[in-house]
Amino acid sequence: MTEFITLNDETIGYLGKVVLQGISLKINVGERVALVGESGAGKSTLLRTIYERQNAESALIPQDLGLVHALSVFHNVYMGRLHLRSVWRNLRNLLRPATAELKAVRDVLTRLRLEDELRSLVGELSGGQQQRTAVGRALYHPGDALIADEPVSAVDEHQAHDILRHIQESKDTTILAMHDRALAIRYSDRLIGVKDGRIALDEPAAGMQPSDLDDLYQTA
Amino acid sequence: MSDVQKQSPLHRTAFSFLAIAVVCAIFADIEITTVNPWTELGRMALGIVTPDFLATDDFGMAMLYTLSFALLGVTFGNIIGFGLALVFFSRTVRIGCAFIRAIHELFWALLFLQIFGLSPLTGILAIGIPYAGIIAKVYAEILEEGDQAPLLTLPNSVSRASAFVFVQLPGAWAHFKTYSMYRLECGLRSSAVLGFVGLPTLGFHLESAFSQGNYSEAAALLFAFFAVIATMRLWMHKRMLPVYLIGAAAALPWGLTFTWDNIVRFLTRDIVPYPLRAEGDGDTMAALGDWLHLLLVDQALPGTIATIQLTMVALIATGLLTMVMFPLISPLLLRAKARMLGHLTLVVIRSTPEYILAFVLLQLWGPSMLPAIIALALHNGAIIGHLIGRFTETMNLRIDAARGINLYLYEIVPRIYRSILALLFYRWEVILRETAILGILGIATLGYYIDSAFAELRFDRALILILVTALLNICVDAISRSIRAKLRLQTSLEHT
């Protein structure tokens, strides 16, 4: 199996503070990993580290989404492939999008039931619509892997299932931080629990119950 | 226009302004008329690397006068402006302030030269009066935006004066101080430029150095001027202010007095429209009508058209240059070393008064609108570029954001687009005021006709033309404010 990323007894800080300690981790290509744990446990820092160390071109959904509010949904999703196009083509699509590009982006948005908002400015959308726009950008990204921080936190449960299914269909390797334990177990085959800056749990997801994760959420 | 973004009012407005500017540019007189513009540029470049600080006889005095006029003028404007800010709720005061700030320092100077001659009063009032109008407005806004909540907690019987001193003033004071420093920097620029109409400041010597082709001398004068502005925050201390003010007052040549006869003659005779004071038989009112008609049609109208035309082209050119200038100091696009150079470039360009920039370019390229457009765009582009560049320092981009030009196009420009438009509309009126003034250099804007009227001693005409210029300024200011309000454009930068 090809390995996606390996961390060996790493101590990782963020803004000068030690957030994660003694992290050893190996994730292979094709794995579906869910990161669980309390907020503030260090999940976001771990995701950021994984993104920075991986060598493949992976798609990323950061917690604050990183959308450009002054641009349309089309442009924000198109940005998933910005690095593949020439600057001239990007400039042209910024001013007047090509029909082919519009169609390709609309196809992605249809899967997320956001096709009606193709021309809307992201700043005018609801929180859930903005999150789906960020997912759209990740789906449009050509990479086979996705690293995402709470990708479905702002949508209802029904949509969450839809979105996670689409993510699984289009990405081989997924590393998703999720606070919803049921979703985490259902859409992963490996659970990694983070507690107090350390990896407290690393087990296959099959057969797990949400209550099995209680330890992660109790303060010592 | 993109068909992907819904046609927003913001895009429509920006596009209309662009279209108007293109039309204006088509009809504008833009050409290089000098035979050897590039040899002259070479000589100027040589002058820059060989500055001669001993060439100007009165170098020290020119520097001293420039500082003195600026210090006294800005202090005068600050005191009067502060007083006016307290009564800014009065409609009369607001209109009065709009009027006095709509007339540029140079026009005030041309007027006062007729009244007070070369007396120091001319320079102090020429800076102080328009600054009082500007400062009154800014201070009133600061007081209004201050935290009003503590006012509610005061006992009901507290007098307005006590409430003001204890609640409103402490919060506003720091803003007043910051703004005063900025005004002093503007005052230094204004003071230097006043030399171009005859006051004994740096501009006077700059003009003669340039026209004689003594570029080493001109470079030395400019360098000294930059040094004063760059070190302002080092020497300008609250405690030293009284010393500076007394020194400034002592340095100025008060011996050059004026006569009351002169003032009375100017006010009661010189500025009275010619037909009213002419000893003629016949219909005075008809003669006055003809006089006014000729003045408006032959001078005010073409002057106004040229002023608007130049302003619109310069406004769009400023916007375009801003897009090029802000990356020079943005940490998102350039490394630290390259940014140092960018900062230096922007500081030099925005410290140089646009009047001097235009004057230099005019020497290079000959008379047309081109030098004025480039000068206005450079100066204002550097000011807005500086604000926007500093703003990008606080932007948080996602870690997988694109790089280079893609980053610029898709992540940065869309985020600052509104702010740039807001600042452009805000500076629209400033650019208009400067455009009128550049007429003194020979470009056919309103300033050209005003300057000619002064040269021909036709002060009655000059006064009417100055009133037309002020009115045009007030109109543009009002349009700009209504556009910014309608599009909810804010000049204070914030993340969207």
XYZ file of C-alpha atoms in Angstrom:
716
model
C 0.000 0.000 0.000
C 1.225 3.509 -0.856
C 1.502 5.722 2.135
C -0.208 9.091 2.172
C 1.544 10.558 5.199
C 3.724 9.462 8.101
C 4.326 11.433 11.290
C 6.979 10.162 13.716
C 6.779 11.266 17.350
C 6.089 14.831 16.327
C 5.596 17.794 18.614
C 3.603 20.444 16.833
C 3.016 24.008 17.919
C 0.765 26.703 16.615
C 1.478 30.400 17.146
C 4.302 29.558 19.536
C 2.268 27.228 21.764
C 2.671 23.456 21.894
C -0.634 22.001 20.755
C 0.201 18.395 19.874
C 2.753 16.116 21.542
C 4.280 12.785 20.614
C 2.203 12.296 17.516
C 3.031 9.158 15.515
C 0.721 8.383 12.675
C 0.706 6.621 9.330
C -2.118 7.023 6.858
C -2.176 5.113 3.576
C -3.643 6.180 0.271
C -7.244 5.007 0.050
C -7.965 5.196 3.756
C -11.026 6.988 5.077
C -10.091 8.575 8.362
C -12.313 10.507 10.774
C -10.711 12.728 13.404
C -12.777 12.992 16.567
C -12.342 14.734 19.869
C -13.377 17.748 21.873
C -13.051 21.205 20.383
C -9.667 22.561 21.342
C -8.150 19.062 21.524
C -5.881 19.789 18.555
C -7.804 18.356 15.591
C -7.431 21.464 13.452
C -3.703 21.684 14.125
C -3.287 17.996 13.232
C -5.227 18.518 9.974
C -3.153 21.556 9.106
C 0.055 19.566 9.739
C -1.150 16.671 7.605
C -2.017 19.088 4.790
C 1.376 20.784 4.955
C 3.353 17.502 5.028
C 1.522 15.490 2.366
C 3.128 15.393 -1.031
C 0.067 14.744 -3.171
C -2.011 17.697 -4.375
C -4.921 17.313 -1.959
C -8.088 19.340 -1.710
C -8.626 21.241 1.542
C -11.661 22.578 3.379
C -10.433 24.687 6.325
C -12.754 25.382 9.226
C -13.271 29.023 8.191
C -13.881 27.784 4.604
C -11.516 30.349 3.005
C -14.088 31.618 0.519
C -13.819 34.950 -1.290
C -17.096 36.624 -0.357
C -16.915 39.262 -3.077
C -16.866 36.590 -5.821
C -19.674 34.397 -7.122
C -20.211 30.738 -6.229
C -18.960 29.862 -9.717
C -15.652 31.649 -9.162
C -15.113 30.146 -5.730
C -15.671 26.613 -7.026
C -13.597 27.309 -10.148
C -10.714 28.167 -7.816
C -10.340 24.435 -7.134
C -8.600 24.216 -10.503
C -6.999 27.650 -10.613
C -3.510 26.132 -10.511
C -4.158 24.008 -13.599
C -5.104 26.879 -15.896
C -2.976 29.550 -17.506
C -3.094 33.012 -16.000
C -4.728 34.363 -19.155
C -7.477 31.796 -18.956
C -8.011 32.601 -15.280
C -8.216 36.314 -16.031
C -10.688 35.648 -18.801
C -12.856 33.460 -16.580
C -12.752 36.071 -13.855
C -14.216 38.686 -16.190
C -16.407 36.493 -18.395
C -16.576 32.785 -17.641
C -16.339 30.376 -20.568
C -19.428 28.240 -21.249
C -17.511 24.999 -20.763
C -16.259 26.090 -17.357
C -19.751 27.197 -16.337
C -21.120 23.789 -17.271
C -18.407 21.890 -15.412
C -18.969 23.926 -12.259
C -22.746 23.679 -12.557
C -22.426 19.865 -12.658
C -20.560 19.923 -9.347
C -23.102 22.315 -7.817
C -26.029 20.151 -8.972
C -24.702 17.304 -6.829
C -24.724 19.694 -3.863
C -28.139 21.126 -4.821
C -26.606 24.567 -5.142
C -26.921 25.024 -8.933
C -29.438 27.878 -8.514
C -26.830 29.930 -6.725
C -24.189 29.639 -9.496
C -24.253 33.375 -10.090
C -24.805 34.555 -6.522
C -22.141 36.322 -4.536
C -20.879 34.071 -1.751
C -21.152 36.923 0.763
C -24.936 36.936 0.245
C -25.399 33.208 0.957
C -26.438 31.490 4.190
C -23.861 29.674 6.309
C -24.960 26.269 5.006
C -24.790 27.426 1.384
C -21.326 28.840 1.970
C -20.181 25.520 3.425
C -21.549 23.671 0.397
C -19.670 26.135 -1.847
C -16.437 25.219 -0.068
C -17.273 21.511 -0.529
C -17.923 22.255 -4.205
C -14.468 23.787 -4.526
C -12.946 20.662 -2.962
C -14.933 18.341 -5.236
C -13.883 20.361 -8.304
C -10.253 20.123 -7.143
C -8.591 17.382 -9.218
C -6.779 15.804 -6.242
C -7.700 12.273 -5.125
C -7.436 13.157 -1.445
C -9.476 15.530 0.720
C -8.507 17.020 4.053
C -11.478 18.751 5.657
C -12.199 20.424 8.991
C -15.877 19.990 9.926
C -17.150 19.938 6.315
C -20.828 19.425 7.242
C -21.170 21.349 10.505
C -23.528 23.984 9.092
C -25.974 21.828 7.091
C -28.922 19.686 8.216
C -28.533 15.956 8.781
C -30.100 14.922 5.492
C -27.775 17.162 3.494
C -24.824 16.023 5.601
C -25.354 12.430 4.444
C -25.665 13.563 0.824
C -22.518 15.659 0.968
C -20.430 12.979 2.669
C -21.574 10.406 0.081
C -20.495 12.701 -2.753
C -17.142 13.265 -1.055
C -16.621 9.500 -0.774
C -17.550 8.996 -4.412
C -15.061 11.512 -5.772
C -12.118 11.235 -3.349
C -10.141 8.062 -2.606
C -8.438 9.265 0.536
C -10.424 11.329 3.041
C -9.296 12.773 6.354
C -12.230 14.551 7.957
C -12.514 16.162 11.371
C -16.109 15.755 12.609
C -17.812 16.473 15.875
C -20.856 14.338 15.013
C -19.814 10.877 16.228
C -22.461 8.939 14.294
C -21.451 10.551 11.013
C -17.776 10.040 11.844
C -18.275 6.286 12.379
C -20.523 5.844 9.362
C -18.317 7.658 6.828
C -14.922 6.349 7.842
C -13.106 3.081 8.170
C -10.637 4.336 10.747
C -11.244 6.581 13.767
C -8.483 8.680 15.268
C -9.338 10.319 18.571
C -7.412 13.335 19.807
C -7.419 14.297 23.488
C -5.295 16.916 25.260
C -2.861 17.169 22.352
C -2.228 13.413 22.070
C -3.657 10.589 20.014
C -5.886 8.785 22.466
C -7.564 6.356 20.099
C -6.761 4.827 16.700
C -9.083 1.970 15.727
C -11.114 0.637 12.811
C -14.539 2.232 12.649
C -16.373 -0.994 11.867
C -18.598 -2.044 14.743
C -17.993 1.096 16.791
C -20.839 2.775 18.647
C -20.978 6.532 19.355
C -20.873 5.709 23.090
C -17.516 3.973 22.591
C -16.022 7.422 22.097
C -17.178 8.775 25.465
C -13.683 8.629 26.936
C -12.491 11.270 24.465
C -14.995 13.774 25.747
C -14.455 13.395 29.461
C -12.061 15.646 31.272
C -9.521 13.771 33.320
C -18.852 42.726 -17.226
C -19.300 39.241 -16.056
C -22.615 37.582 -16.672
C -21.910 35.314 -13.749
C -22.165 38.026 -11.159
C -25.598 39.502 -11.046
C -25.339 43.046 -12.405
C -24.822 44.730 -9.075
C -25.224 48.511 -8.627
C -21.551 48.574 -7.614
C -20.431 47.108 -10.940
C -22.805 49.336 -12.864
C -21.432 52.465 -11.179
C -17.817 51.435 -11.665
C -18.515 50.608 -15.300
C -20.260 53.959 -15.935
C -17.283 55.827 -14.492
C -14.941 53.785 -16.663
C -17.035 54.511 -19.765
C -17.154 58.249 -18.975
C -13.383 58.289 -18.474
C -12.806 56.538 -21.808
C -14.962 59.117 -23.608
C -13.133 61.933 -21.797
C -9.771 60.418 -22.715
C -10.730 60.186 -26.407
C -11.364 63.932 -26.498
C -8.489 64.821 -24.203
C -5.409 66.559 -25.456
C -2.804 63.927 -24.670
C 0.512 64.235 -26.425
C 4.206 64.719 -25.893
C 5.143 68.007 -27.523
C 8.765 68.393 -26.515
C 11.379 67.434 -29.093
C 13.727 65.519 -26.844
C 11.791 64.401 -23.781
C 14.203 61.575 -23.018
C 17.437 63.629 -23.123
C 15.841 65.980 -20.620
C 14.902 62.990 -18.483
C 18.528 61.881 -18.586
C 19.643 65.302 -17.370
C 17.088 65.150 -14.564
C 18.338 61.702 -13.556
C 21.868 63.075 -13.511
C 20.643 65.903 -11.273
C 19.117 63.414 -8.848
C 22.441 61.598 -8.359
C 24.403 64.874 -8.104
C 22.335 67.025 -5.751
C 23.875 70.435 -5.065
C 22.913 71.774 -1.664
C 24.939 74.972 -2.063
C 23.406 76.207 -5.313
C 20.425 77.966 -3.739
C 21.368 81.236 -2.070
C 18.481 81.340 0.379
C 18.247 77.586 0.978
C 18.042 77.904 4.753
C 15.551 80.738 4.660
C 13.348 78.940 2.108
C 13.295 75.873 4.356
C 12.522 78.019 7.402
C 9.694 79.858 5.651
C 8.226 76.589 4.360
C 8.157 75.199 7.902
C 6.876 78.449 9.412
C 3.950 78.875 7.037
C 2.999 75.231 7.508
C 3.179 75.333 11.323
C 1.328 78.619 11.733
C -1.209 77.894 8.980
C -2.059 74.421 10.284
C -2.260 75.676 13.885
C -4.582 78.485 12.805
C -6.720 76.001 10.846
C -6.738 73.602 13.789
C -7.955 76.163 16.306
C -10.634 77.644 14.045
C -11.590 74.181 12.749
C -11.971 72.831 16.277
C -14.224 75.741 17.207
C -16.324 75.233 14.073
C -16.585 71.477 14.763
C -18.364 72.264 18.043
C -21.096 74.139 16.190
C -21.120 71.893 13.136
C -24.758 71.010 13.818
C -25.593 74.451 12.372
C -26.475 74.286 8.699
C -24.888 77.667 8.046
C -21.588 76.498 9.530
C -21.661 73.286 7.487
C -22.268 75.177 4.232
C -19.647 77.782 5.143
C -17.058 75.076 5.809
C -17.905 73.267 2.563
C -17.388 76.554 0.765
C -14.034 77.547 2.267
C -12.565 74.086 1.791
C -13.796 73.945 -1.815
C -11.302 76.692 -2.689
C -7.742 75.412 -2.966
C -4.866 76.930 -0.946
C -3.298 78.315 -4.120
C -6.456 80.207 -5.067
C -6.694 81.608 -1.536
C -3.037 82.626 -1.871
C -3.686 84.380 -5.190
C -6.527 86.306 -3.535
C -4.586 87.240 -0.410
C -1.578 88.300 -2.454
C -3.779 91.100 -3.802
C -4.874 92.093 -0.319
C -1.848 91.579 1.906
C 0.920 91.417 -0.670
C 3.881 89.327 0.475
C 3.029 89.817 4.151
C 3.200 86.551 6.132
C -0.569 86.792 6.608
C -0.997 85.711 2.975
C 0.704 82.356 3.488
C -0.789 81.670 6.915
C -4.361 82.435 5.855
C -4.028 80.666 2.490
C -3.249 77.450 4.373
C -5.291 78.160 7.505
C -8.664 79.014 5.956
C -9.241 75.960 3.729
C -7.712 73.726 6.428
C -10.159 75.123 9.004
C -13.012 73.996 6.721
C -11.531 70.516 6.291
C -10.601 70.091 9.963
C -14.037 71.250 11.156
C -15.687 68.519 9.101
C -13.274 65.773 10.157
C -13.375 66.692 13.859
C -17.161 66.894 13.794
C -17.261 63.370 12.308
C -14.839 62.098 14.956
C -16.976 63.562 17.746
C -20.098 62.089 16.202
C -18.615 58.601 15.867
C -17.320 58.642 19.437
C -18.865 56.410 22.062
C -22.112 58.121 23.140
C -23.004 55.576 25.815
C -21.203 57.337 28.725
C -23.298 60.442 28.047
C -26.399 58.543 29.149
C -24.859 57.659 32.472
C -24.198 61.276 33.425
C -26.549 63.041 35.845
C -29.195 65.005 33.979
C -28.184 68.384 35.307
C -24.612 68.237 34.000
C -23.952 71.152 31.670
C -23.194 70.508 28.029
C -19.727 71.961 28.387
C -18.797 69.673 31.294
C -20.256 66.672 29.507
C -18.222 67.548 26.442
C -14.962 67.964 28.340
C -15.384 64.829 30.441
C -17.007 62.427 28.016
C -16.601 63.369 24.365
C -13.257 65.118 24.282
C -11.115 62.434 25.997
C -12.212 59.803 23.484
C -11.690 62.068 20.500
C -8.390 63.598 21.601
C -6.121 60.826 20.307
C -7.872 60.969 16.921
C -7.445 64.747 16.822
C -3.724 64.378 17.483
C -3.220 61.734 14.774
C -5.193 63.767 12.297
C -3.288 66.957 13.147
C -0.012 65.205 12.331
C -1.411 64.172 8.963
C -2.636 67.730 8.369
C 0.807 69.111 9.211
C 2.287 66.834 6.545
C -0.283 68.194 4.073
C 0.509 71.705 5.323
C 4.196 71.243 4.532
C 3.283 70.198 0.985
C 0.899 73.148 0.592
C 3.480 75.535 2.000
C 6.137 74.343 -0.442
C 3.717 74.675 -3.364
C 2.750 78.243 -2.352
C 6.218 79.199 -3.620
C 4.946 78.663 -7.153
C 2.715 81.742 -6.860
C 5.464 83.890 -5.394
C 5.736 83.219 -1.666
C 9.346 82.714 -0.543
C 9.036 78.953 0.189
C 10.772 75.945 -1.388
C 8.463 75.956 -4.407
C 9.733 79.380 -5.428
C 13.314 78.113 -5.718
C 12.209 74.796 -7.189
C 10.416 76.578 -9.999
C 13.391 78.742 -10.898
C 15.840 75.827 -10.584
C 13.706 73.700 -12.908
C 13.068 76.394 -15.481
C 16.795 77.128 -15.688
C 17.562 73.431 -15.974
C 19.571 73.390 -12.714
C 18.482 69.880 -11.878
C 21.176 69.326 -9.247
C 19.828 72.318 -7.354
C 16.225 71.141 -7.787
C 17.162 67.663 -6.532
C 18.782 69.140 -3.415
C 15.632 71.169 -2.665
C 13.424 68.103 -3.116
C 15.676 65.901 -0.963
C 15.615 68.475 1.830
C 11.836 68.567 1.580
C 11.568 64.741 1.749
C 13.910 64.730 4.758
C 11.701 67.200 6.623
C 8.567 65.147 5.936
C 10.204 61.784 6.642
C 11.582 62.933 9.993
C 8.428 64.801 11.028
C 7.446 62.225 13.632
C 10.902 62.579 15.228
C 10.930 66.349 15.693
C 7.222 67.059 16.110
C 6.551 66.731 19.833
C 3.708 68.197 21.827
C 6.114 69.851 24.258
C 8.140 71.458 21.473
C 5.109 72.919 19.704
C 5.109 76.299 21.565
C 8.822 76.691 20.819
C 8.267 75.933 17.144
C 5.313 78.307 16.909
C 7.188 81.198 18.509
C 10.205 80.443 16.321
C 8.013 80.324 13.218
C 6.328 83.618 14.059
C 9.717 85.233 14.714
C 11.218 83.902 11.484
C 8.608 85.342 9.129
C 9.233 88.767 7.546
C 6.549 90.787 9.337
C 8.264 93.948 8.129
C 6.444 93.477 4.834
C 3.215 95.100 5.911
C 0.161 95.909 3.943
C -1.872 99.076 3.670
C -5.515 99.409 4.565
C -6.031 101.430 1.403
C -5.043 98.402 -0.564
C -7.507 96.156 1.243
C -10.349 98.649 0.923
C -9.645 99.204 -2.761
C -9.560 95.473 -3.437
C -12.805 94.753 -1.625
C -14.829 97.773 -2.742
C -13.505 98.288 -6.240
C -11.271 95.604 -7.745
C -13.596 92.676 -7.239
C -16.751 94.557 -8.204
C -17.810 93.437 -11.695
C -16.426 95.864 -14.240
C -19.748 97.107 -15.730
C -20.954 98.147 -12.247
C -18.031 100.465 -11.662
C -17.586 101.733 -15.226
C -18.633 105.336 -15.674
C -20.827 104.702 -18.635
C -24.144 105.884 -19.826
C -26.617 103.320 -20.925
C -28.045 100.275 -19.288
C -25.785 99.044 -16.493
C -27.763 95.875 -15.929
C -27.601 94.918 -19.600
C -23.875 95.552 -19.582
C -23.526 93.388 -16.479
C -25.525 90.644 -18.164
C -23.262 90.714 -21.208
C -20.164 90.719 -19.037
C -21.336 87.734 -17.048
C -22.533 85.900 -20.148
C -19.202 86.325 -21.908
C -17.267 85.299 -18.812
C -19.328 82.173 -18.271
C -19.473 81.050 -21.904
C -15.916 81.909 -22.934
C -14.058 80.958 -19.779
C -16.072 79.235 -17.069
C -17.702 76.726 -19.427
C -14.617 75.512 -21.316
C -12.654 75.592 -18.056
C -15.274 73.490 -16.298
C -15.454 70.992 -19.153
C -11.682 70.582 -19.233
C -11.568 70.283 -15.429
C -14.193 67.535 -15.376
C -12.602 65.773 -18.348
C -9.158 65.730 -16.740
C -10.598 64.728 -13.360
C -12.441 61.707 -14.751
C -9.422 60.408 -16.685
C -7.157 61.011 -13.677
C -9.622 59.237 -11.380
C -9.630 56.045 -13.460
C -5.863 56.266 -14.010
C -5.503 56.516 -10.219
C -7.569 53.354 -9.818
C -5.441 51.467 -12.346
C -2.182 52.629 -10.774
C -3.440 51.643 -7.322
C -3.797 48.062 -8.588
C -0.120 48.124 -9.527
C 1.119 50.003 -6.481
C -0.421 48.177 -3.530
C 1.329 44.865 -4.385
C 4.663 46.675 -3.970
C 4.192 46.701 -0.188
C 1.939 43.643 0.258
C 3.484 40.722 2.190
C 1.091 38.383 0.366
C 2.839 39.081 -2.925
C 6.408 40.233 -2.245
C 9.269 39.258 0.031
C 10.546 41.582 2.743
C 13.505 42.944 0.776
C 11.462 43.807 -2.303
C 8.837 45.385 -0.041
C 11.430 47.776 1.426
C 11.971 49.164 -2.044
C 8.205 49.315 -2.558
C 7.695 51.268 0.658
C 10.404 53.731 -0.331
C 8.885 54.233 -3.778
C 5.403 54.857 -2.402
C 6.661 57.233 0.318
C 8.569 59.359 -2.183
C 5.680 59.493 -4.658
C 3.026 60.379 -2.102
C 5.238 62.918 -0.296
C 5.806 64.844 -3.512
C 2.969 67.330 -4.027
C 1.056 66.496 -7.220
C 1.596 70.089 -8.290
C 5.377 69.578 -8.306
C 5.042 66.186 -10.029
C 2.912 67.795 -12.731
C 5.368 70.668 -13.044
C 8.301 68.277 -13.551
C 6.415 66.142 -16.086
C 5.339 69.285 -17.915
C 8.997 70.272 -18.285
C 9.630 66.811 -19.728
C 6.703 66.363 -22.069
C 5.452 69.852 -22.836
C 1.953 71.247 -22.273
C -0.921 68.775 -22.642
C -3.190 66.905 -20.251
C -0.771 63.987 -20.082
C 1.566 65.362 -17.367
C -1.433 66.306 -15.219
C -3.074 62.891 -15.575
C 0.116 61.019 -14.728
C 0.948 63.325 -11.800
C -2.516 63.037 -10.253
C -2.636 59.277 -10.795
C 0.836 58.728 -9.328
C 0.260 60.813 -6.207
C -3.238 59.561 -5.429
C -2.454 55.987 -6.523
C 0.450 55.931 -4.072
C -1.793 57.171 -1.247
C -4.551 54.618 -1.876
C -1.987 51.906 -2.704
C -0.335 52.490 0.666
C -3.649 52.114 2.554
C -4.661 48.993 0.612
C -1.186 47.434 0.838
C -1.157 47.846 4.613
C -4.674 46.385 4.735
C -3.548 43.198 2.949
C -1.107 42.629 5.829
C -4.072 41.710 8.006
C -5.708 39.315 5.535
C -5.949 35.666 6.511
C -5.849 33.463 3.447
C -6.469 29.719 3.451
C -3.244 27.758 3.413
C -4.043 26.132 0.079
C -4.615 29.493 -1.635
C -3.194 29.972 -5.144
C 0.093 31.781 -5.728
C 1.414 34.688 -7.764
C -0.916 36.275 -10.275
C -3.705 33.784 -9.551
C -3.575 34.786 -5.881
C -3.690 38.449 -6.893
C -6.626 37.986 -9.271
C -8.844 35.587 -7.343
C -8.078 36.065 -3.652
C -6.804 39.615 -3.157
C -8.418 41.870 -5.772
C -11.998 40.676 -5.122
C -11.497 41.326 -1.390
C -10.182 44.884 -1.796
C -12.265 45.940 -4.806
C -14.964 47.656 -2.744
C -12.422 49.428 -0.559
C -10.533 50.738 -3.573
C -13.752 52.087 -5.089
C -14.701 53.693 -1.755
C -11.327 55.414 -1.480
C -11.452 56.477 -5.135
C -14.871 58.094 -4.741
C -13.616 59.713 -1.562
C -10.608 61.207 -3.350
C -12.638 62.228 -6.394
C -13.248 65.685 -4.944
C -9.584 65.992 -3.913
C -8.506 65.169 -7.468
C -10.974 67.721 -8.847
C -9.582 70.461 -6.586
C -6.044 69.619 -7.700
C -7.075 69.473 -11.356
C -8.405 73.022 -11.193
C -5.123 74.159 -9.644
C -2.973 72.515 -12.306
C -4.419 75.108 -14.696
C -1.889 77.545 -13.241
C 0.761 75.421 -14.980
C -0.878 76.102 -18.339
C -3.364 73.253 -18.778
C -6.704 74.770 -19.778
C -8.647 73.845 -16.619
C -10.422 76.450 -14.486
C -7.156 77.381 -12.778
C -5.764 78.528 -16.113
C -8.505 81.122 -16.561
C -8.264 82.172 -12.915
C -4.512 82.604 -13.136
C -4.854 84.596 -16.381
C -7.468 86.853 -14.800
C -5.105 87.559 -11.905
C -2.248 88.202 -14.327
C -4.398 90.725 -16.231
C -5.443 92.294 -12.904
C -9.081 91.475 -13.688
C -9.928 90.477 -10.128
C -13.669 90.718 -10.726
C -13.402 87.913 -13.264
C -11.045 85.903 -11.056
C -13.514 86.016 -8.180
C -16.442 84.760 -10.284
C -14.288 81.941 -11.706
C -13.149 80.944 -8.212
C -16.804 80.825 -7.144
C -17.587 78.579 -10.124
C -14.701 76.285 -9.124
C -15.939 76.135 -5.526
C -19.452 75.321 -6.692
C -18.162 72.509 -8.927
C -16.253 71.082 -5.967
C -19.282 71.176 -3.714
C -21.366 69.410 -6.387
C -18.827 66.618 -6.887
C -18.465 66.211 -3.120
C -22.238 65.846 -2.806
C -22.455 63.325 -5.683
C -19.568 61.329 -4.249
C -21.203 61.228 -0.823
C -24.537 60.098 -2.223
C -22.874 57.365 -4.331
C -20.930 56.093 -1.332
C -24.066 56.117 0.807
C -26.157 54.355 -1.836
C -23.556 51.652 -2.487
C -22.749 51.440 1.236
C -19.067 52.015 0.485
C -16.978 52.672 3.560
C -13.576 54.278 3.480
C -12.560 52.659 6.751
C -11.040 49.353 5.684
C -12.577 46.163 7.004
C -12.646 42.508 6.096
C -15.572 41.238 4.074
